[in-house]
Amino acid sequence: METFQALLPGQSVQDIGRRAKFLTITLSESILVFHLRMSGDLRMEPSESPLEKHDRMVLDFTSGWRLSFNDTRKFGRVWLVYDTLAIFAALGPEPDDPALTPAKFHEMLRERKRAIKPLLLDQHFLAGLGNIYTDEALFRASIHPLQSSETLDEQDAARLLEAIRFTLASGIESNGASIDWVYRGGDFQNHFQVYQRSGKPCPRCGQPINKILVGQRGTHFCPNCQKLKGA
DNA sequence: AGGGTAACCCGGACGC
DNA sequence: TGCGTCCGGGTTACCC
């Protein structure tokens, strides 16, 4: 294990924020940016607390508190930057941006010609959806994961945008999903409609949920409720 | 432009 | 019990 010390003398926390799946801690003269990927976790605790297994970075504050970045699978990333432009420049809009109207979303979908699931996962198209939320949102909107984006009409787009917003809000309300031992305290896994429910009955029609591979990602959907249209 | 694939990482699940 | 193998999450790189 290599260790080094990064000193941030005299700097204090000015703000805490989020853009897409990135967390930002704005300091007096620089910005800490975190991406937890799937196994990352941040803890605030007294500096004298024992370190935990897989703690990858710790920040000691003069107040006696410590911020620990724990990441079992080392997938997470941390940057110390002077501005976030380079990291955030290419990101798509936030799903909850009021400027993202159903009409605008429809236009974005029509400009592309790509299977809807990988498109929704593409952070440059729309920022914030991961595999779980994409499957859940497509189910709620009754759209097949392989449906090509430009074939979705205004109503489809409006339904999908609503489903995305609803699904993300539900996940946040549940403190996320704790499907893995690395997540803590989340409850959203108890609200999954399709994700990791292959073979189990669709909550809407009772037909078995199907699982396929789309762009190397496990993809769960109801073949009866989410039919490919116009094919 | 879109897609397919591999890489990163590692603990748990699974099969033998 | 002890192996080996596969899996999956988000993202980028690279190839066709």
PDB file of C-alpha atoms (C1' of nucleotides) in Angstrom:
ATOM      1  CA  MET A   1       0.000   0.000   0.000  1.00  0.00           C
ATOM      2  CA  GLU A   2       1.494   3.289  -1.034  1.00  0.00           C
ATOM      3  CA  THR A   3       0.723   6.229   1.117  1.00  0.00           C
ATOM      4  CA  PHE A   4       1.213   9.916   0.663  1.00  0.00           C
ATOM      5  CA  GLN A   5      -0.014  13.039   2.289  1.00  0.00           C
ATOM      6  CA  ALA A   6      -1.805  15.760   0.490  1.00  0.00           C
ATOM      7  CA  LEU A   7      -1.821  18.877   2.561  1.00  0.00           C
ATOM      8  CA  LEU A   8      -4.614  21.336   2.175  1.00  0.00           C
ATOM      9  CA  PRO A   9      -3.489  23.805   4.822  1.00  0.00           C
ATOM     10  CA  GLY A  10      -5.912  26.511   5.763  1.00  0.00           C
ATOM     11  CA  GLN A  11      -8.569  25.355   3.357  1.00  0.00           C
ATOM     12  CA  SER A  12     -12.061  24.850   4.605  1.00  0.00           C
ATOM     13  CA  VAL A  13     -15.192  23.348   3.150  1.00  0.00           C
ATOM     14  CA  GLN A  14     -17.248  25.974   1.355  1.00  0.00           C
ATOM     15  CA  ASP A  15     -19.895  23.858  -0.284  1.00  0.00           C
ATOM     16  CA  ILE A  16     -20.991  20.328  -1.026  1.00  0.00           C
ATOM     17  CA  GLY A  17     -22.677  19.481  -4.286  1.00  0.00           C
ATOM     18  CA  ARG A  18     -23.453  16.944  -6.941  1.00  0.00           C
ATOM     19  CA  ARG A  19     -23.346  16.801 -10.725  1.00  0.00           C
ATOM     20  CA  ALA A  20     -24.454  13.602 -12.405  1.00  0.00           C
ATOM     21  CA  LYS A  21     -22.883  10.809 -10.344  1.00  0.00           C
ATOM     22  CA  PHE A  22     -20.068  13.023  -9.118  1.00  0.00           C
ATOM     23  CA  LEU A  23     -19.933  14.484  -5.634  1.00  0.00           C
ATOM     24  CA  THR A  24     -18.114  17.769  -5.126  1.00  0.00           C
ATOM     25  CA  ILE A  25     -16.630  19.220  -1.999  1.00  0.00           C
ATOM     26  CA  THR A  26     -15.663  22.782  -2.735  1.00  0.00           C
ATOM     27  CA  LEU A  27     -12.721  23.955  -0.640  1.00  0.00           C
ATOM     28  CA  SER A  28     -11.346  27.470  -0.326  1.00  0.00           C
ATOM     29  CA  GLU A  29      -8.820  27.056  -3.130  1.00  0.00           C
ATOM     30  CA  SER A  30      -9.624  23.764  -4.803  1.00  0.00           C
ATOM     31  CA  ILE A  31     -12.364  21.231  -5.354  1.00  0.00           C
ATOM     32  CA  LEU A  32     -12.497  17.591  -4.352  1.00  0.00           C
ATOM     33  CA  VAL A  33     -14.500  15.494  -6.784  1.00  0.00           C
ATOM     34  CA  PHE A  34     -15.623  11.972  -5.962  1.00  0.00           C
ATOM     35  CA  HIS A  35     -17.132   9.242  -8.070  1.00  0.00           C
ATOM     36  CA  LEU A  36     -18.181   6.306  -5.900  1.00  0.00           C
ATOM     37  CA  ARG A  37     -18.784   3.995  -8.860  1.00  0.00           C
ATOM     38  CA  MET A  38     -20.434   0.975  -7.310  1.00  0.00           C
ATOM     39  CA  SER A  39     -18.506   0.148  -4.147  1.00  0.00           C
ATOM     40  CA  GLY A  40     -17.407   3.543  -2.900  1.00  0.00           C
ATOM     41  CA  ASP A  41     -18.600   4.979   0.377  1.00  0.00           C
ATOM     42  CA  LEU A  42     -17.890   8.167   2.312  1.00  0.00           C
ATOM     43  CA  ARG A  43     -17.895   8.343   6.102  1.00  0.00           C
ATOM     44  CA  MET A  44     -17.650  11.286   8.465  1.00  0.00           C
ATOM     45  CA  GLU A  45     -16.365  10.204  11.853  1.00  0.00           C
ATOM     46  CA  PRO A  46     -14.162  11.338  14.731  1.00  0.00           C
ATOM     47  CA  SER A  47     -10.481  11.271  13.720  1.00  0.00           C
ATOM     48  CA  GLU A  48      -9.681   8.705  16.398  1.00  0.00           C
ATOM     49  CA  SER A  49     -12.118   6.130  15.010  1.00  0.00           C
ATOM     50  CA  PRO A  50     -10.376   2.971  13.833  1.00  0.00           C
ATOM     51  CA  LEU A  51      -9.832   2.802  10.090  1.00  0.00           C
ATOM     52  CA  GLU A  52     -11.881   0.215   8.287  1.00  0.00           C
ATOM     53  CA  LYS A  53     -10.880  -2.376   5.776  1.00  0.00           C
ATOM     54  CA  HIS A  54     -10.728  -0.893   2.269  1.00  0.00           C
ATOM     55  CA  ASP A  55     -10.389   2.715   3.435  1.00  0.00           C
ATOM     56  CA  ARG A  56      -8.517   4.234   0.474  1.00  0.00           C
ATOM     57  CA  MET A  57      -8.239   7.889   1.421  1.00  0.00           C
ATOM     58  CA  VAL A  58      -8.760   9.827   4.583  1.00  0.00           C
ATOM     59  CA  LEU A  59      -9.006  13.552   5.166  1.00  0.00           C
ATOM     60  CA  ASP A  60      -8.372  14.819   8.668  1.00  0.00           C
ATOM     61  CA  PHE A  61      -9.982  18.090   9.645  1.00  0.00           C
ATOM     62  CA  THR A  62      -8.624  20.355  12.357  1.00  0.00           C
ATOM     63  CA  SER A  63     -12.034  20.093  14.001  1.00  0.00           C
ATOM     64  CA  GLY A  64     -11.207  16.530  14.988  1.00  0.00           C
ATOM     65  CA  TRP A  65     -13.368  14.968  12.339  1.00  0.00           C
ATOM     66  CA  ARG A  66     -12.274  12.717   9.519  1.00  0.00           C
ATOM     67  CA  LEU A  67     -13.688  12.037   6.091  1.00  0.00           C
ATOM     68  CA  SER A  68     -12.952   8.469   4.971  1.00  0.00           C
ATOM     69  CA  PHE A  69     -13.296   7.237   1.424  1.00  0.00           C
ATOM     70  CA  ASN A  70     -13.896   3.510   1.567  1.00  0.00           C
ATOM     71  CA  ASP A  71     -13.986   1.504  -1.647  1.00  0.00           C
ATOM     72  CA  THR A  72     -13.964  -2.284  -1.622  1.00  0.00           C
ATOM     73  CA  ARG A  73     -13.406  -2.756  -5.326  1.00  0.00           C
ATOM     74  CA  LYS A  74     -11.228   0.256  -6.049  1.00  0.00           C
ATOM     75  CA  PHE A  75     -13.598   1.357  -8.771  1.00  0.00           C
ATOM     76  CA  GLY A  76     -14.162   4.777  -7.292  1.00  0.00           C
ATOM     77  CA  ARG A  77     -12.187   7.856  -8.296  1.00  0.00           C
ATOM     78  CA  VAL A  78     -11.124  11.014  -6.509  1.00  0.00           C
ATOM     79  CA  TRP A  79      -9.805  14.180  -8.124  1.00  0.00           C
ATOM     80  CA  LEU A  80      -8.370  17.331  -6.609  1.00  0.00           C
ATOM     81  CA  VAL A  81      -8.897  20.102  -9.150  1.00  0.00           C
ATOM     82  CA  TYR A  82      -9.057  23.863  -9.429  1.00  0.00           C
ATOM     83  CA  ASP A  83     -12.178  23.730 -11.512  1.00  0.00           C
ATOM     84  CA  THR A  84     -14.514  20.983 -12.610  1.00  0.00           C
ATOM     85  CA  LEU A  85     -14.809  22.033 -16.249  1.00  0.00           C
ATOM     86  CA  ALA A  86     -12.683  19.248 -17.666  1.00  0.00           C
ATOM     87  CA  ILE A  87     -14.586  16.601 -15.745  1.00  0.00           C
ATOM     88  CA  PHE A  88     -18.094  17.896 -16.277  1.00  0.00           C
ATOM     89  CA  ALA A  89     -17.880  19.434 -19.746  1.00  0.00           C
ATOM     90  CA  ALA A  90     -19.304  16.544 -21.746  1.00  0.00           C
ATOM     91  CA  LEU A  91     -22.067  15.523 -19.364  1.00  0.00           C
ATOM     92  CA  GLY A  92     -25.664  15.501 -20.524  1.00  0.00           C
ATOM     93  CA  PRO A  93     -28.457  17.332 -18.706  1.00  0.00           C
ATOM     94  CA  GLU A  94     -29.704  16.441 -15.259  1.00  0.00           C
ATOM     95  CA  PRO A  95     -32.925  14.448 -15.464  1.00  0.00           C
ATOM     96  CA  ASP A  96     -34.622  16.830 -13.044  1.00  0.00           C
ATOM     97  CA  ASP A  97     -33.595  19.980 -14.939  1.00  0.00           C
ATOM     98  CA  PRO A  98     -36.806  21.961 -15.511  1.00  0.00           C
ATOM     99  CA  ALA A  99     -35.371  23.024 -18.869  1.00  0.00           C
ATOM    100  CA  LEU A 100     -35.566  19.399 -19.906  1.00  0.00           C
ATOM    101  CA  THR A 101     -39.157  19.436 -21.071  1.00  0.00           C
ATOM    102  CA  PRO A 102     -40.885  16.424 -22.619  1.00  0.00           C
ATOM    103  CA  ALA A 103     -40.653  18.168 -25.994  1.00  0.00           C
ATOM    104  CA  LYS A 104     -36.934  18.798 -25.581  1.00  0.00           C
ATOM    105  CA  PHE A 105     -36.376  15.211 -24.466  1.00  0.00           C
ATOM    106  CA  HIS A 106     -38.283  13.963 -27.491  1.00  0.00           C
ATOM    107  CA  GLU A 107     -36.073  16.067 -29.719  1.00  0.00           C
ATOM    108  CA  MET A 108     -32.951  14.631 -28.100  1.00  0.00           C
ATOM    109  CA  LEU A 109     -34.221  11.106 -28.673  1.00  0.00           C
ATOM    110  CA  ARG A 110     -35.024  11.808 -32.318  1.00  0.00           C
ATOM    111  CA  GLU A 111     -31.547  13.190 -32.930  1.00  0.00           C
ATOM    112  CA  ARG A 112     -30.059   9.843 -32.042  1.00  0.00           C
ATOM    113  CA  LYS A 113     -30.543   6.449 -33.563  1.00  0.00           C
ATOM    114  CA  ARG A 114     -29.603   4.132 -30.816  1.00  0.00           C
ATOM    115  CA  ALA A 115     -31.157   1.448 -28.622  1.00  0.00           C
ATOM    116  CA  ILE A 116     -32.823   3.291 -25.777  1.00  0.00           C
ATOM    117  CA  LYS A 117     -31.189   1.424 -22.903  1.00  0.00           C
ATOM    118  CA  PRO A 118     -27.535   2.095 -23.774  1.00  0.00           C
ATOM    119  CA  LEU A 119     -28.519   5.630 -24.709  1.00  0.00           C
ATOM    120  CA  LEU A 120     -30.005   6.258 -21.264  1.00  0.00           C
ATOM    121  CA  LEU A 121     -26.882   4.827 -19.661  1.00  0.00           C
ATOM    122  CA  ASP A 122     -24.719   7.192 -21.700  1.00  0.00           C
ATOM    123  CA  GLN A 123     -23.811  10.017 -19.315  1.00  0.00           C
ATOM    124  CA  HIS A 124     -23.127  12.315 -22.249  1.00  0.00           C
ATOM    125  CA  PHE A 125     -26.731  11.972 -23.341  1.00  0.00           C
ATOM    126  CA  LEU A 126     -28.410  12.157 -19.957  1.00  0.00           C
ATOM    127  CA  ALA A 127     -26.512  12.268 -16.666  1.00  0.00           C
ATOM    128  CA  GLY A 128     -27.317  10.157 -13.655  1.00  0.00           C
ATOM    129  CA  LEU A 129     -28.912   6.875 -14.649  1.00  0.00           C
ATOM    130  CA  GLY A 130     -27.215   3.571 -13.858  1.00  0.00           C
ATOM    131  CA  ASN A 131     -28.180   0.043 -14.759  1.00  0.00           C
ATOM    132  CA  ILE A 132     -30.795  -0.459 -12.054  1.00  0.00           C
ATOM    133  CA  TYR A 133     -32.603   2.812 -12.619  1.00  0.00           C
ATOM    134  CA  THR A 134     -32.583   2.439 -16.382  1.00  0.00           C
ATOM    135  CA  ASP A 135     -34.264  -0.965 -16.258  1.00  0.00           C
ATOM    136  CA  GLU A 136     -36.802   0.253 -13.721  1.00  0.00           C
ATOM    137  CA  ALA A 137     -37.582   3.431 -15.664  1.00  0.00           C
ATOM    138  CA  LEU A 138     -38.034   1.588 -18.971  1.00  0.00           C
ATOM    139  CA  PHE A 139     -40.422  -0.823 -17.288  1.00  0.00           C
ATOM    140  CA  ARG A 140     -42.445   1.998 -15.798  1.00  0.00           C
ATOM    141  CA  ALA A 141     -42.640   3.636 -19.216  1.00  0.00           C
ATOM    142  CA  SER A 142     -43.473   0.318 -20.941  1.00  0.00           C
ATOM    143  CA  ILE A 143     -40.621   0.682 -23.403  1.00  0.00           C
ATOM    144  CA  HIS A 144     -38.487  -2.196 -24.676  1.00  0.00           C
ATOM    145  CA  PRO A 145     -34.790  -1.723 -23.852  1.00  0.00           C
ATOM    146  CA  LEU A 146     -33.834  -2.298 -27.480  1.00  0.00           C
ATOM    147  CA  GLN A 147     -36.358   0.172 -28.891  1.00  0.00           C
ATOM    148  CA  SER A 148     -34.477   2.568 -31.131  1.00  0.00           C
ATOM    149  CA  SER A 149     -34.541   6.095 -29.752  1.00  0.00           C
ATOM    150  CA  GLU A 150     -35.744   7.875 -32.885  1.00  0.00           C
ATOM    151  CA  THR A 151     -38.852   5.653 -33.081  1.00  0.00           C
ATOM    152  CA  LEU A 152     -40.220   6.971 -29.797  1.00  0.00           C
ATOM    153  CA  ASP A 153     -43.060   9.424 -30.259  1.00  0.00           C
ATOM    154  CA  GLU A 154     -43.959  12.433 -28.116  1.00  0.00           C
ATOM    155  CA  GLN A 155     -46.057  10.385 -25.751  1.00  0.00           C
ATOM    156  CA  ASP A 156     -43.340   7.768 -25.343  1.00  0.00           C
ATOM    157  CA  ALA A 157     -40.805  10.484 -24.584  1.00  0.00           C
ATOM    158  CA  ALA A 158     -43.068  12.172 -22.049  1.00  0.00           C
ATOM    159  CA  ARG A 159     -43.828   8.864 -20.367  1.00  0.00           C
ATOM    160  CA  LEU A 160     -40.154   7.928 -20.274  1.00  0.00           C
ATOM    161  CA  LEU A 161     -39.087  11.257 -18.807  1.00  0.00           C
ATOM    162  CA  GLU A 162     -41.729  10.949 -16.113  1.00  0.00           C
ATOM    163  CA  ALA A 163     -40.618   7.377 -15.411  1.00  0.00           C
ATOM    164  CA  ILE A 164     -36.971   8.422 -15.116  1.00  0.00           C
ATOM    165  CA  ARG A 165     -37.818  11.194 -12.693  1.00  0.00           C
ATOM    166  CA  PHE A 166     -40.133   8.993 -10.674  1.00  0.00           C
ATOM    167  CA  THR A 167     -37.598   6.142 -10.493  1.00  0.00           C
ATOM    168  CA  LEU A 168     -34.731   8.384  -9.418  1.00  0.00           C
ATOM    169  CA  ALA A 169     -36.907  10.098  -6.821  1.00  0.00           C
ATOM    170  CA  SER A 170     -38.017   6.716  -5.473  1.00  0.00           C
ATOM    171  CA  GLY A 171     -34.440   5.540  -5.219  1.00  0.00           C
ATOM    172  CA  ILE A 172     -33.414   8.680  -3.377  1.00  0.00           C
ATOM    173  CA  GLU A 173     -36.357   8.349  -1.041  1.00  0.00           C
ATOM    174  CA  SER A 174     -35.232   4.796  -0.270  1.00  0.00           C
ATOM    175  CA  ASN A 175     -31.614   5.885   0.254  1.00  0.00           C
ATOM    176  CA  GLY A 176     -30.580   3.850  -2.750  1.00  0.00           C
ATOM    177  CA  ALA A 177     -30.388   0.121  -3.212  1.00  0.00           C
ATOM    178  CA  SER A 178     -28.415  -2.225  -0.977  1.00  0.00           C
ATOM    179  CA  ILE A 179     -28.142  -5.146  -3.360  1.00  0.00           C
ATOM    180  CA  ASP A 180     -24.486  -5.501  -2.519  1.00  0.00           C
ATOM    181  CA  TRP A 181     -22.862  -5.855   0.855  1.00  0.00           C
ATOM    182  CA  VAL A 182     -20.968  -2.686   0.075  1.00  0.00           C
ATOM    183  CA  TYR A 183     -24.005  -0.449   0.112  1.00  0.00           C
ATOM    184  CA  ARG A 184     -25.500   0.561   3.402  1.00  0.00           C
ATOM    185  CA  GLY A 185     -28.928   1.378   4.603  1.00  0.00           C
ATOM    186  CA  GLY A 186     -30.685   1.463   1.253  1.00  0.00           C
ATOM    187  CA  ASP A 187     -34.150   0.055   0.771  1.00  0.00           C
ATOM    188  CA  PHE A 188     -34.781   0.500  -2.932  1.00  0.00           C
ATOM    189  CA  GLN A 189     -34.057  -3.171  -3.671  1.00  0.00           C
ATOM    190  CA  ASN A 190     -37.381  -3.917  -1.998  1.00  0.00           C
ATOM    191  CA  HIS A 191     -39.117  -1.810  -4.626  1.00  0.00           C
ATOM    192  CA  PHE A 192     -37.552  -3.353  -7.745  1.00  0.00           C
ATOM    193  CA  GLN A 193     -40.171  -4.162 -10.383  1.00  0.00           C
ATOM    194  CA  VAL A 194     -37.895  -5.908 -12.855  1.00  0.00           C
ATOM    195  CA  TYR A 195     -34.264  -5.532 -11.834  1.00  0.00           C
ATOM    196  CA  GLN A 196     -32.823  -8.891 -10.699  1.00  0.00           C
ATOM    197  CA  ARG A 197     -36.303 -10.387 -10.920  1.00  0.00           C
ATOM    198  CA  SER A 198     -35.843 -12.558 -14.001  1.00  0.00           C
ATOM    199  CA  GLY A 199     -38.274 -15.461 -14.002  1.00  0.00           C
ATOM    200  CA  LYS A 200     -40.461 -13.837 -11.395  1.00  0.00           C
ATOM    201  CA  PRO A 201     -43.912 -12.511 -12.261  1.00  0.00           C
ATOM    202  CA  CYS A 202     -44.237  -9.030 -13.700  1.00  0.00           C
ATOM    203  CA  PRO A 203     -45.948  -6.887 -11.058  1.00  0.00           C
ATOM    204  CA  ARG A 204     -48.243  -5.508 -13.751  1.00  0.00           C
ATOM    205  CA  CYS A 205     -49.266  -8.509 -15.859  1.00  0.00           C
ATOM    206  CA  GLY A 206     -47.900 -11.582 -14.098  1.00  0.00           C
ATOM    207  CA  GLN A 207     -45.826 -12.818 -17.031  1.00  0.00           C
ATOM    208  CA  PRO A 208     -42.273 -13.851 -16.141  1.00  0.00           C
ATOM    209  CA  ILE A 209     -39.629 -11.124 -16.254  1.00  0.00           C
ATOM    210  CA  ASN A 210     -36.982 -11.723 -18.897  1.00  0.00           C
ATOM    211  CA  LYS A 211     -33.257 -11.047 -18.695  1.00  0.00           C
ATOM    212  CA  ILE A 212     -31.128 -10.350 -21.738  1.00  0.00           C
ATOM    213  CA  LEU A 213     -27.737  -8.829 -22.412  1.00  0.00           C
ATOM    214  CA  VAL A 214     -27.720  -5.355 -23.916  1.00  0.00           C
ATOM    215  CA  GLY A 215     -24.388  -3.682 -24.471  1.00  0.00           C
ATOM    216  CA  GLN A 216     -22.798  -6.127 -22.034  1.00  0.00           C
ATOM    217  CA  ARG A 217     -25.263  -5.146 -19.349  1.00  0.00           C
ATOM    218  CA  GLY A 218     -27.759  -7.417 -17.675  1.00  0.00           C
ATOM    219  CA  THR A 219     -31.130  -6.079 -18.761  1.00  0.00           C
ATOM    220  CA  HIS A 220     -34.409  -6.966 -17.100  1.00  0.00           C
ATOM    221  CA  PHE A 221     -37.789  -6.320 -18.657  1.00  0.00           C
ATOM    222  CA  CYS A 222     -41.292  -7.685 -19.114  1.00  0.00           C
ATOM    223  CA  PRO A 223     -41.674  -9.044 -22.676  1.00  0.00           C
ATOM    224  CA  ASN A 224     -45.428  -8.572 -22.416  1.00  0.00           C
ATOM    225  CA  CYS A 225     -45.523  -5.002 -21.066  1.00  0.00           C
ATOM    226  CA  GLN A 226     -42.471  -3.753 -22.959  1.00  0.00           C
ATOM    227  CA  LYS A 227     -42.971  -4.790 -26.548  1.00  0.00           C
ATOM    228  CA  LEU A 228     -40.776  -3.627 -29.394  1.00  0.00           C
ATOM    229  CA  LYS A 229     -43.010  -1.383 -31.446  1.00  0.00           C
ATOM    230  CA  GLY A 230     -42.904  -0.852 -35.170  1.00  0.00           C
ATOM    231  CA  ALA A 231     -40.562  -3.768 -35.670  1.00  0.00           C
TER     232      ALA A 231
ATOM    233  C1'  DA B   1     -22.638   7.335 -35.554  1.00  0.00           C
ATOM    234  C1'  DG B   2     -23.392   3.107 -33.594  1.00  0.00           C
ATOM    235  C1'  DG B   3     -22.058  -1.433 -31.995  1.00  0.00           C
ATOM    236  C1'  DG B   4     -19.093  -4.695 -29.968  1.00  0.00           C
ATOM    237  C1'  DT B   5     -15.253  -5.879 -26.972  1.00  0.00           C
ATOM    238  C1'  DA B   6     -11.846  -5.489 -23.423  1.00  0.00           C
ATOM    239  C1'  DA B   7     -10.080  -3.415 -19.480  1.00  0.00           C
ATOM    240  C1'  DC B   8     -10.217  -1.827 -14.718  1.00  0.00           C
ATOM    241  C1'  DC B   9     -11.353  -4.391  -9.511  1.00  0.00           C
ATOM    242  C1'  DC B  10     -12.425  -7.782  -6.064  1.00  0.00           C
ATOM    243  C1'  DG B  11     -15.614 -10.302  -2.910  1.00  0.00           C
ATOM    244  C1'  DG B  12     -19.153 -13.427  -3.259  1.00  0.00           C
ATOM    245  C1'  DA B  13     -21.509 -17.165  -5.564  1.00  0.00           C
ATOM    246  C1'  DC B  14     -21.196 -21.220  -7.925  1.00  0.00           C
ATOM    247  C1'  DG B  15     -19.389 -25.713  -9.634  1.00  0.00           C
ATOM    248  C1'  DC B  16     -16.409 -29.491  -8.991  1.00  0.00           C
TER     249       DC B  16
ATOM    250  C1'  DT C   1     -12.502 -27.814   2.611  1.00  0.00           C
ATOM    251  C1'  DG C   2     -10.265 -25.868  -1.351  1.00  0.00           C
ATOM    252  C1'  DC C   3      -9.813 -24.734  -5.468  1.00  0.00           C
ATOM    253  C1'  DG C   4     -10.964 -22.305 -10.163  1.00  0.00           C
ATOM    254  C1'  DT C   5     -14.242 -19.536 -12.671  1.00  0.00           C
ATOM    255  C1'  DC C   6     -17.724 -16.263 -13.413  1.00  0.00           C
ATOM    256  C1'  DC C   7     -20.180 -12.122 -12.307  1.00  0.00           C
ATOM    257  C1'  DG C   8     -21.300  -7.077 -12.096  1.00  0.00           C
ATOM    258  C1'  DG C   9     -21.242  -2.156 -11.214  1.00  0.00           C
ATOM    259  C1'  DG C  10     -19.565   2.746 -14.410  1.00  0.00           C
ATOM    260  C1'  DT C  11     -16.515   4.391 -17.620  1.00  0.00           C
ATOM    261  C1'  DT C  12     -13.072   4.772 -21.221  1.00  0.00           C
ATOM    262  C1'  DA C  13     -10.400   3.093 -25.054  1.00  0.00           C
ATOM    263  C1'  DC C  14     -10.292   1.020 -29.272  1.00  0.00           C
ATOM    264  C1'  DC C  15     -11.807  -1.465 -33.170  1.00  0.00           C
ATOM    265  C1'  DC C  16     -14.902  -2.309 -37.106  1.00  0.00           C
TER     266       DC C  16
END
